[in-house]
PDB file of C-alpha atoms in Angstrom:
ATOM      1  CA  MET I   1     -21.052   1.942  -8.220  1.00  0.00           C
ATOM      2  CA  ARG I   2     -19.974   1.409  -4.901  1.00  0.00           C
ATOM      3  CA  GLU I   3     -16.837   1.632  -3.126  1.00  0.00           C
ATOM      4  CA  TYR I   4     -16.623  -0.477   0.199  1.00  0.00           C
ATOM      5  CA  VAL I   5     -13.412  -0.336   2.430  1.00  0.00           C
ATOM      6  CA  PHE I   6     -12.504  -3.024   4.827  1.00  0.00           C
ATOM      7  CA  THR I   7      -9.996  -2.143   7.355  1.00  0.00           C
ATOM      8  CA  LEU I   8      -8.355  -5.096   9.425  1.00  0.00           C
ATOM      9  CA  GLU I   9      -6.345  -3.678  12.413  1.00  0.00           C
ATOM     10  CA  TYR I  10      -3.662  -6.109  14.043  1.00  0.00           C
ATOM     11  CA  ASP I  11      -2.407  -6.563  17.975  1.00  0.00           C
ATOM     12  CA  ARG I  12       1.088  -7.363  17.736  1.00  0.00           C
ATOM     13  CA  GLY I  13       2.179 -10.986  17.519  1.00  0.00           C
ATOM     14  CA  VAL I  14      -0.878 -12.038  15.643  1.00  0.00           C
ATOM     15  CA  ASP I  15       0.812 -11.976  12.094  1.00  0.00           C
ATOM     16  CA  PRO I  16       4.295 -11.445  11.574  1.00  0.00           C
ATOM     17  CA  ILE I  17       4.282  -9.299   8.327  1.00  0.00           C
ATOM     18  CA  ALA I  18       1.801  -7.210  10.482  1.00  0.00           C
ATOM     19  CA  ASP I  19       4.551  -6.904  13.224  1.00  0.00           C
ATOM     20  CA  VAL I  20       6.967  -5.614  10.793  1.00  0.00           C
ATOM     21  CA  PHE I  21       4.608  -2.638   9.820  1.00  0.00           C
ATOM     22  CA  ILE I  22       3.922  -1.956  13.497  1.00  0.00           C
ATOM     23  CA  ASP I  23       7.581  -2.222  14.600  1.00  0.00           C
ATOM     24  CA  HIS I  24       8.205   0.104  11.397  1.00  0.00           C
ATOM     25  CA  PRO I  25       5.847   2.456  11.167  1.00  0.00           C
ATOM     26  CA  GLU I  26       7.068   4.682   8.324  1.00  0.00           C
ATOM     27  CA  ALA I  27       6.793   1.232   5.995  1.00  0.00           C
ATOM     28  CA  ILE I  28       4.099   1.269   3.492  1.00  0.00           C
ATOM     29  CA  ALA I  29       3.019  -1.308   1.199  1.00  0.00           C
ATOM     30  CA  ARG I  30       0.384  -0.758  -1.536  1.00  0.00           C
ATOM     31  CA  SER I  31      -1.234  -2.908  -4.625  1.00  0.00           C
ATOM     32  CA  ILE I  32      -0.156  -1.980  -7.997  1.00  0.00           C
ATOM     33  CA  ALA I  33      -2.467  -4.304  -9.315  1.00  0.00           C
ATOM     34  CA  CYS I  34      -5.042  -6.866  -7.441  1.00  0.00           C
ATOM     35  CA  ASN I  35      -6.927  -9.247  -9.457  1.00  0.00           C
ATOM     36  CA  VAL I  36      -9.829 -12.398  -8.925  1.00  0.00           C
ATOM     37  CA  VAL I  37     -11.047 -14.581 -11.648  1.00  0.00           C
ATOM     38  CA  GLY I  38     -12.677 -17.731 -10.160  1.00  0.00           C
ATOM     39  CA  ASN I  39     -10.196 -19.171  -7.993  1.00  0.00           C
ATOM     40  CA  ASP I  40      -7.068 -17.365  -9.042  1.00  0.00           C
ATOM     41  CA  MET I  41      -5.553 -14.249  -7.588  1.00  0.00           C
ATOM     42  CA  TRP I  42      -2.297 -12.633  -8.994  1.00  0.00           C
ATOM     43  CA  ARG I  43      -1.132  -9.113  -7.679  1.00  0.00           C
ATOM     44  CA  LEU I  44       2.100  -6.704  -7.542  1.00  0.00           C
ATOM     45  CA  ASP I  45       2.858  -4.919  -4.494  1.00  0.00           C
ATOM     46  CA  ARG I  46       5.215  -2.259  -3.842  1.00  0.00           C
ATOM     47  CA  PHE I  47       6.976  -1.963  -0.783  1.00  0.00           C
ATOM     48  CA  SER I  48       8.803   1.060   0.786  1.00  0.00           C
ATOM     49  CA  GLY I  49      10.520   1.979   4.110  1.00  0.00           C
ATOM     50  CA  PRO I  50      13.633   1.617   6.117  1.00  0.00           C
ATOM     51  CA  GLU I  51      16.225  -0.849   4.978  1.00  0.00           C
ATOM     52  CA  HIS I  52      15.940  -3.494   7.839  1.00  0.00           C
ATOM     53  CA  ALA I  53      11.944  -3.515   6.835  1.00  0.00           C
ATOM     54  CA  ILE I  54      12.482  -4.171   3.389  1.00  0.00           C
ATOM     55  CA  ASP I  55      14.894  -6.934   4.266  1.00  0.00           C
ATOM     56  CA  ALA I  56      12.182  -8.755   6.967  1.00  0.00           C
ATOM     57  CA  LEU I  57       9.513  -7.713   4.558  1.00  0.00           C
ATOM     58  CA  GLU I  58      10.673  -9.808   1.747  1.00  0.00           C
ATOM     59  CA  GLU I  59      12.012 -12.769   3.736  1.00  0.00           C
ATOM     60  CA  LEU I  60       8.490 -13.152   4.961  1.00  0.00           C
ATOM     61  CA  VAL I  61       6.655 -12.292   1.529  1.00  0.00           C
ATOM     62  CA  LEU I  62       8.538 -14.283  -0.502  1.00  0.00           C
ATOM     63  CA  ASP I  63       7.941 -17.379   1.231  1.00  0.00           C
ATOM     64  CA  ALA I  64       5.649 -19.623  -0.595  1.00  0.00           C
ATOM     65  CA  ASN I  65       5.245 -22.152   2.817  1.00  0.00           C
ATOM     66  CA  ARG I  66       2.926 -19.350   4.229  1.00  0.00           C
ATOM     67  CA  CYS I  67      -0.059 -17.321   2.784  1.00  0.00           C
ATOM     68  CA  ASN I  68       0.253 -13.748   3.182  1.00  0.00           C
ATOM     69  CA  GLU I  69      -3.647 -13.008   3.543  1.00  0.00           C
ATOM     70  CA  CYS I  70      -4.915 -15.709   6.094  1.00  0.00           C
ATOM     71  CA  PRO I  71      -4.977 -14.839   9.575  1.00  0.00           C
ATOM     72  CA  GLU I  72      -3.353 -17.730  10.852  1.00  0.00           C
ATOM     73  CA  GLY I  73      -0.458 -17.711   7.605  1.00  0.00           C
ATOM     74  CA  ALA I  74      -1.565 -20.900   6.334  1.00  0.00           C
ATOM     75  CA  CYS I  75      -4.103 -22.569   4.023  1.00  0.00           C
ATOM     76  CA  ASP I  76      -4.442 -25.388   1.174  1.00  0.00           C
ATOM     77  CA  SER I  77      -4.026 -22.561  -1.739  1.00  0.00           C
ATOM     78  CA  TYR I  78      -0.932 -22.389  -4.289  1.00  0.00           C
ATOM     79  CA  ARG I  79       1.345 -19.703  -3.787  1.00  0.00           C
ATOM     80  CA  GLU I  80       4.444 -18.237  -5.788  1.00  0.00           C
ATOM     81  CA  HIS I  81       6.154 -15.040  -5.495  1.00  0.00           C
ATOM     82  CA  GLU I  82       8.765 -13.200  -7.518  1.00  0.00           C
ATOM     83  CA  LEU I  83      10.850 -10.584  -6.683  1.00  0.00           C
ATOM     84  CA  LEU I  84      10.924  -8.218  -9.720  1.00  0.00           C
ATOM     85  CA  GLU I  85      12.446  -5.019  -8.436  1.00  0.00           C
ATOM     86  CA  THR I  86      14.438  -4.046  -5.403  1.00  0.00           C
ATOM     87  CA  ASP I  87      16.611  -2.018  -3.301  1.00  0.00           C
ATOM     88  CA  PRO I  88      17.581  -1.028  -0.184  1.00  0.00           C
ATOM     89  CA  THR I  89      14.653   1.080   0.999  1.00  0.00           C
ATOM     90  CA  SER I  90      11.777  -0.762  -1.785  1.00  0.00           C
ATOM     91  CA  ALA I  91      10.993  -3.835  -3.437  1.00  0.00           C
ATOM     92  CA  THR I  92       8.239  -4.896  -5.985  1.00  0.00           C
ATOM     93  CA  VAL I  93       6.497  -8.545  -5.885  1.00  0.00           C
ATOM     94  CA  TYR I  94       4.523 -10.433  -7.749  1.00  0.00           C
ATOM     95  CA  THR I  95       2.386 -12.964  -6.198  1.00  0.00           C
ATOM     96  CA  TYR I  96       0.186 -15.896  -8.013  1.00  0.00           C
ATOM     97  CA  ARG I  97      -1.996 -17.579  -6.058  1.00  0.00           C
ATOM     98  CA  GLN I  98      -4.680 -20.505  -7.112  1.00  0.00           C
ATOM     99  CA  GLY I  99      -7.490 -22.423  -5.061  1.00  0.00           C
ATOM    100  CA  ILE I 100      -8.096 -19.013  -3.058  1.00  0.00           C
ATOM    101  CA  ASP I 101     -11.376 -20.473  -2.049  1.00  0.00           C
ATOM    102  CA  ALA I 102      -9.500 -22.336   0.580  1.00  0.00           C
ATOM    103  CA  CYS I 103      -8.330 -19.155   1.849  1.00  0.00           C
ATOM    104  CA  PRO I 104     -10.445 -17.069   4.632  1.00  0.00           C
ATOM    105  CA  ALA I 105      -9.042 -13.951   3.398  1.00  0.00           C
ATOM    106  CA  LEU I 106     -11.116 -11.045   2.032  1.00  0.00           C
ATOM    107  CA  PRO I 107     -10.484 -11.967  -2.292  1.00  0.00           C
ATOM    108  CA  TYR I 108     -12.281 -14.701  -2.535  1.00  0.00           C
ATOM    109  CA  PRO I 109     -15.507 -14.131  -0.756  1.00  0.00           C
ATOM    110  CA  ALA I 110     -15.542 -10.808  -1.652  1.00  0.00           C
ATOM    111  CA  SER I 111     -15.732 -12.448  -5.295  1.00  0.00           C
ATOM    112  CA  GLU I 112     -18.643 -14.726  -3.945  1.00  0.00           C
ATOM    113  CA  HIS I 113     -20.470 -12.079  -2.328  1.00  0.00           C
ATOM    114  CA  LEU I 114     -20.503  -9.259  -4.465  1.00  0.00           C
ATOM    115  CA  GLY I 115     -20.153 -10.605  -7.756  1.00  0.00           C
ATOM    116  CA  PRO I 116     -17.439 -10.278 -11.093  1.00  0.00           C
ATOM    117  CA  GLY I 117     -16.220  -6.823 -11.955  1.00  0.00           C
ATOM    118  CA  LEU I 118     -14.653  -5.790  -8.664  1.00  0.00           C
ATOM    119  CA  PHE I 119     -11.653  -3.881  -8.784  1.00  0.00           C
ATOM    120  CA  PHE I 120      -9.377  -4.299  -5.175  1.00  0.00           C
ATOM    121  CA  GLN I 121      -6.908  -1.877  -3.948  1.00  0.00           C
ATOM    122  CA  THR I 122      -4.689  -2.346  -1.207  1.00  0.00           C
ATOM    123  CA  ARG I 123      -2.178  -0.333   1.249  1.00  0.00           C
ATOM    124  CA  ARG I 124      -0.758  -1.130   4.844  1.00  0.00           C
ATOM    125  CA  ARG I 125       0.819   1.009   7.286  1.00  0.00           C
ATOM    126  CA  GLY I 126       1.132   0.719  11.017  1.00  0.00           C
ATOM    127  CA  ASN I 127      -1.168  -1.624  12.780  1.00  0.00           C
ATOM    128  CA  GLU I 128      -3.503  -1.466   9.752  1.00  0.00           C
ATOM    129  CA  TYR I 129      -4.370  -3.577   6.555  1.00  0.00           C
ATOM    130  CA  VAL I 130      -6.587  -1.510   4.333  1.00  0.00           C
ATOM    131  CA  TRP I 131      -8.945  -3.026   1.402  1.00  0.00           C
ATOM    132  CA  ARG I 132     -10.981  -0.819  -1.217  1.00  0.00           C
ATOM    133  CA  VAL I 133     -13.338  -2.515  -3.263  1.00  0.00           C
ATOM    134  CA  LEU I 134     -15.299  -1.160  -6.356  1.00  0.00           C
ATOM    135  CA  THR I 135     -18.066  -3.309  -6.862  1.00  0.00           C
ATOM    136  CA  ARG I 136     -20.796  -3.091  -9.906  1.00  0.00           C
ATOM    137  CA  ASP I 137     -24.250  -2.517  -7.032  1.00  0.00           C
ATOM    138  CA  GLY I 138     -22.648  -3.309  -3.429  1.00  0.00           C
ATOM    139  CA  ALA I 139     -25.318  -6.141  -2.748  1.00  0.00           C
ATOM    140  CA  GLY I 140     -23.762  -8.592  -0.351  1.00  0.00           C
ATOM    141  CA  ALA I 141     -21.488  -5.950   1.609  1.00  0.00           C
ATOM    142  CA  GLY I 142     -23.363  -7.032   4.845  1.00  0.00           C
ATOM    143  CA  GLU I 143     -22.814 -11.237   3.881  1.00  0.00           C
ATOM    144  CA  LEU I 144     -19.397 -10.240   3.220  1.00  0.00           C
ATOM    145  CA  PHE I 145     -18.524  -8.647   6.587  1.00  0.00           C
ATOM    146  CA  ASP I 146     -20.095 -11.088   8.464  1.00  0.00           C
ATOM    147  CA  HIS I 147     -18.211 -14.017   6.557  1.00  0.00           C
ATOM    148  CA  VAL I 148     -14.878 -12.404   6.984  1.00  0.00           C
ATOM    149  CA  ARG I 149     -15.563 -11.703  10.960  1.00  0.00           C
ATOM    150  CA  GLU I 150     -16.464 -15.109  11.562  1.00  0.00           C
ATOM    151  CA  ARG I 151     -13.161 -16.490   9.945  1.00  0.00           C
ATOM    152  CA  PHE I 152     -10.958 -13.973  11.696  1.00  0.00           C
ATOM    153  CA  PRO I 153      -9.614 -14.129  15.355  1.00  0.00           C
ATOM    154  CA  ASP I 154     -10.634 -11.433  17.515  1.00  0.00           C
ATOM    155  CA  SER I 155      -7.288 -10.561  17.348  1.00  0.00           C
ATOM    156  CA  ILE I 156      -7.866  -9.010  14.211  1.00  0.00           C
ATOM    157  CA  GLY I 157     -10.570  -5.780  14.462  1.00  0.00           C
ATOM    158  CA  ILE I 158     -12.252  -5.495  11.416  1.00  0.00           C
ATOM    159  CA  SER I 159     -14.527  -2.493  10.518  1.00  0.00           C
ATOM    160  CA  LEU I 160     -16.361  -1.779   7.111  1.00  0.00           C
ATOM    161  CA  SER I 161     -17.610   1.845   5.620  1.00  0.00           C
ATOM    162  CA  GLN I 162     -19.507   2.441   2.229  1.00  0.00           C
ATOM    163  CA  LEU I 163     -18.035   5.882   0.934  1.00  0.00           C
ATOM    164  CA  SER I 164     -20.997   7.732  -0.988  1.00  0.00           C
ATOM    165  CA  ASP I 165     -19.099   7.689  -4.185  1.00  0.00           C
ATOM    166  CA  PRO I 166     -16.280   5.946  -5.355  1.00  0.00           C
ATOM    167  CA  THR I 167     -13.023   7.969  -4.936  1.00  0.00           C
ATOM    168  CA  HIS I 168      -9.357   8.457  -6.330  1.00  0.00           C
ATOM    169  CA  TRP I 169      -9.579   5.535  -8.755  1.00  0.00           C
ATOM    170  CA  GLY I 170      -7.616   5.856 -11.181  1.00  0.00           C
ATOM    171  CA  ASP I 171      -5.088   8.769  -9.438  1.00  0.00           C
ATOM    172  CA  ALA I 172      -2.156   6.837  -9.546  1.00  0.00           C
ATOM    173  CA  ASP I 173      -0.142   6.453 -12.474  1.00  0.00           C
ATOM    174  CA  GLU I 174       1.594   2.841 -12.224  1.00  0.00           C
ATOM    175  CA  ASP I 175       3.926   4.020 -15.083  1.00  0.00           C
ATOM    176  CA  ARG I 176       6.198   6.451 -12.589  1.00  0.00           C
ATOM    177  CA  ASP I 177       8.149   5.320  -9.934  1.00  0.00           C
ATOM    178  CA  GLU I 178       6.494   6.351  -6.517  1.00  0.00           C
ATOM    179  CA  LEU I 179       8.511   8.808  -3.944  1.00  0.00           C
ATOM    180  CA  PRO I 180      11.544   6.894  -2.408  1.00  0.00           C
ATOM    181  CA  TYR I 181      11.346   6.409   1.171  1.00  0.00           C
ATOM    182  CA  GLU I 182      13.952   8.646   2.615  1.00  0.00           C
ATOM    183  CA  GLN I 183      12.588  11.520   0.566  1.00  0.00           C
ATOM    184  CA  ARG I 184       9.011  10.887   1.723  1.00  0.00           C
ATOM    185  CA  ALA I 185      10.398  10.600   5.345  1.00  0.00           C
ATOM    186  CA  ALA I 186      12.381  13.703   4.834  1.00  0.00           C
ATOM    187  CA  LEU I 187       8.705  15.216   3.483  1.00  0.00           C
ATOM    188  CA  GLU I 188       6.647  13.662   6.203  1.00  0.00           C
ATOM    189  CA  ALA I 189       8.946  14.821   8.835  1.00  0.00           C
ATOM    190  CA  ALA I 190       8.885  18.526   7.349  1.00  0.00           C
ATOM    191  CA  VAL I 191       5.363  18.522   7.424  1.00  0.00           C
ATOM    192  CA  ASP I 192       4.570  17.172  11.062  1.00  0.00           C
ATOM    193  CA  ALA I 193       7.471  19.391  12.351  1.00  0.00           C
ATOM    194  CA  GLY I 194       5.115  22.865  10.470  1.00  0.00           C
ATOM    195  CA  TYR I 195       8.186  23.690   8.310  1.00  0.00           C
ATOM    196  CA  TYR I 196       5.568  24.030   5.334  1.00  0.00           C
ATOM    197  CA  ALA I 197       3.323  26.086   7.735  1.00  0.00           C
ATOM    198  CA  THR I 198       2.817  29.508   7.422  1.00  0.00           C
ATOM    199  CA  PRO I 199       4.645  30.745   9.249  1.00  0.00           C
ATOM    200  CA  ARG I 200       7.190  28.578   9.358  1.00  0.00           C
ATOM    201  CA  GLU I 201       6.917  27.005  13.229  1.00  0.00           C
ATOM    202  CA  SER I 202      10.663  25.195  12.789  1.00  0.00           C
ATOM    203  CA  THR I 203      13.557  25.236  10.658  1.00  0.00           C
ATOM    204  CA  LEU I 204      15.216  23.208   8.668  1.00  0.00           C
ATOM    205  CA  ALA I 205      18.053  22.674  11.194  1.00  0.00           C
ATOM    206  CA  GLU I 206      15.639  21.721  13.760  1.00  0.00           C
ATOM    207  CA  VAL I 207      13.757  19.230  11.380  1.00  0.00           C
ATOM    208  CA  ALA I 208      17.110  17.750  10.639  1.00  0.00           C
ATOM    209  CA  ASP I 209      17.907  17.256  14.199  1.00  0.00           C
ATOM    210  CA  ALA I 210      14.854  15.671  14.817  1.00  0.00           C
ATOM    211  CA  VAL I 211      15.163  13.067  12.113  1.00  0.00           C
ATOM    212  CA  ASP I 212      18.964  13.082  12.965  1.00  0.00           C
ATOM    213  CA  VAL I 213      20.147  13.242   9.355  1.00  0.00           C
ATOM    214  CA  PRO I 214      22.760  16.245   8.638  1.00  0.00           C
ATOM    215  CA  ARG I 215      20.787  19.533   7.420  1.00  0.00           C
ATOM    216  CA  SER I 216      22.361  19.213   3.987  1.00  0.00           C
ATOM    217  CA  THR I 217      21.278  15.500   3.685  1.00  0.00           C
ATOM    218  CA  LEU I 218      17.665  17.026   4.839  1.00  0.00           C
ATOM    219  CA  GLN I 219      17.561  19.898   2.236  1.00  0.00           C
ATOM    220  CA  TYR I 220      18.957  17.446  -0.168  1.00  0.00           C
ATOM    221  CA  ARG I 221      16.199  14.996   0.159  1.00  0.00           C
ATOM    222  CA  LEU I 222      13.510  18.062   0.473  1.00  0.00           C
ATOM    223  CA  GLN I 223      14.716  19.757  -2.631  1.00  0.00           C
ATOM    224  CA  LYS I 224      14.460  15.955  -4.529  1.00  0.00           C
ATOM    225  CA  ALA I 225      10.817  15.138  -3.151  1.00  0.00           C
ATOM    226  CA  GLU I 226       9.368  18.748  -3.881  1.00  0.00           C
ATOM    227  CA  THR I 227      10.743  18.292  -7.723  1.00  0.00           C
ATOM    228  CA  TRP I 228       8.843  15.104  -7.924  1.00  0.00           C
ATOM    229  CA  LEU I 229       5.728  16.377  -6.632  1.00  0.00           C
ATOM    230  CA  ALA I 230       5.906  19.086  -8.753  1.00  0.00           C
ATOM    231  CA  THR I 231       6.413  16.959 -11.657  1.00  0.00           C
ATOM    232  CA  GLU I 232       3.718  14.716 -10.854  1.00  0.00           C
ATOM    233  CA  PHE I 233       1.155  17.775 -10.466  1.00  0.00           C
ATOM    234  CA  THR I 234       2.288  18.845 -14.170  1.00  0.00           C
ATOM    235  CA  GLN I 235       2.103  15.930 -15.648  1.00  0.00           C
ATOM    236  CA  GLY I 236      -0.551  14.514 -14.034  1.00  0.00           C
ATOM    237  CA  CYS I 237      -2.889  17.110 -13.317  1.00  0.00           C
ATOM    238  CA  LEU I 238      -1.897  19.862 -15.860  1.00  0.00           C
ATOM    239  CA  GLY I 239      -0.960  17.281 -18.912  1.00  0.00           C
ATOM    240  CA  VAL I 240       2.475  18.589 -19.018  1.00  0.00           C
ATOM    241  CA  ASP I 241       4.834  16.597 -21.139  1.00  0.00           C
ATOM    242  CA  GLU I 242       8.336  16.519 -19.881  1.00  0.00           C
ATOM    243  CA  ASP I 243       9.965  16.108 -22.845  1.00  0.00           C
ATOM    244  CA  VAL I 244       9.014  19.855 -24.243  1.00  0.00           C
ATOM    245  CA  PRO I 245      11.996  21.910 -24.132  1.00  0.00           C
ATOM    246  CA  GLU I 246      11.473  24.809 -22.496  1.00  0.00           C
ATOM    247  CA  ARG I 247      10.993  28.269 -24.483  1.00  0.00           C
ATOM    248  CA  ALA I 248      13.570  30.833 -24.609  1.00  0.00           C
ATOM    249  CA  PRO I 249      13.166  33.877 -22.668  1.00  0.00           C
TER     250      PRO I 249
END
């Protein structure tokens, strides 16, 4: 097996969806599933971020009149979308596309150049849209890069890297809820400020001032995030069943 990582880097003004992520670098999108068979593609994507970013992304992503993958925002493929779950800081969207051979974006040419049996994972944050592709032997990756590069404008940078061994496939448990945006943002701010360093480089109050939330709110969000991380670790890595009652002391 071979794993290739295609990274698309957008200039501002090239794509309205990319602009939302550029304007809101704390927003993240990742594919829960992305499948291509023949000329058809279907995928599930989860978006998380501040409320105004989610509102903007929902309006753009759910618009069947535009292609969410094309560098120019339009192609002749058929598209339908459905909003499966939403709250102020997250959304899960189902997309079905037919006739993707008419689309210059990565999925169809990947299946043409790399052959059947592909797995895709995607992640968007800031100006980057990262596609990870797991393939059986990797033959044709150079031709795929040249194909995509020729069809994308110069305002979208494209890089290709090959990992020596496939990594992290299957690490994410799709049945578990991801860390809510407010808790993720609090955790990232605390890490960036050195709150978890040894010795600590900032206090809880200083982190709260930096992100402009009350100290009690930040403390609550960090506690929830730490509980989520501990639960994910024990259930995912150690195989602990959360339904097993604790032993009495």
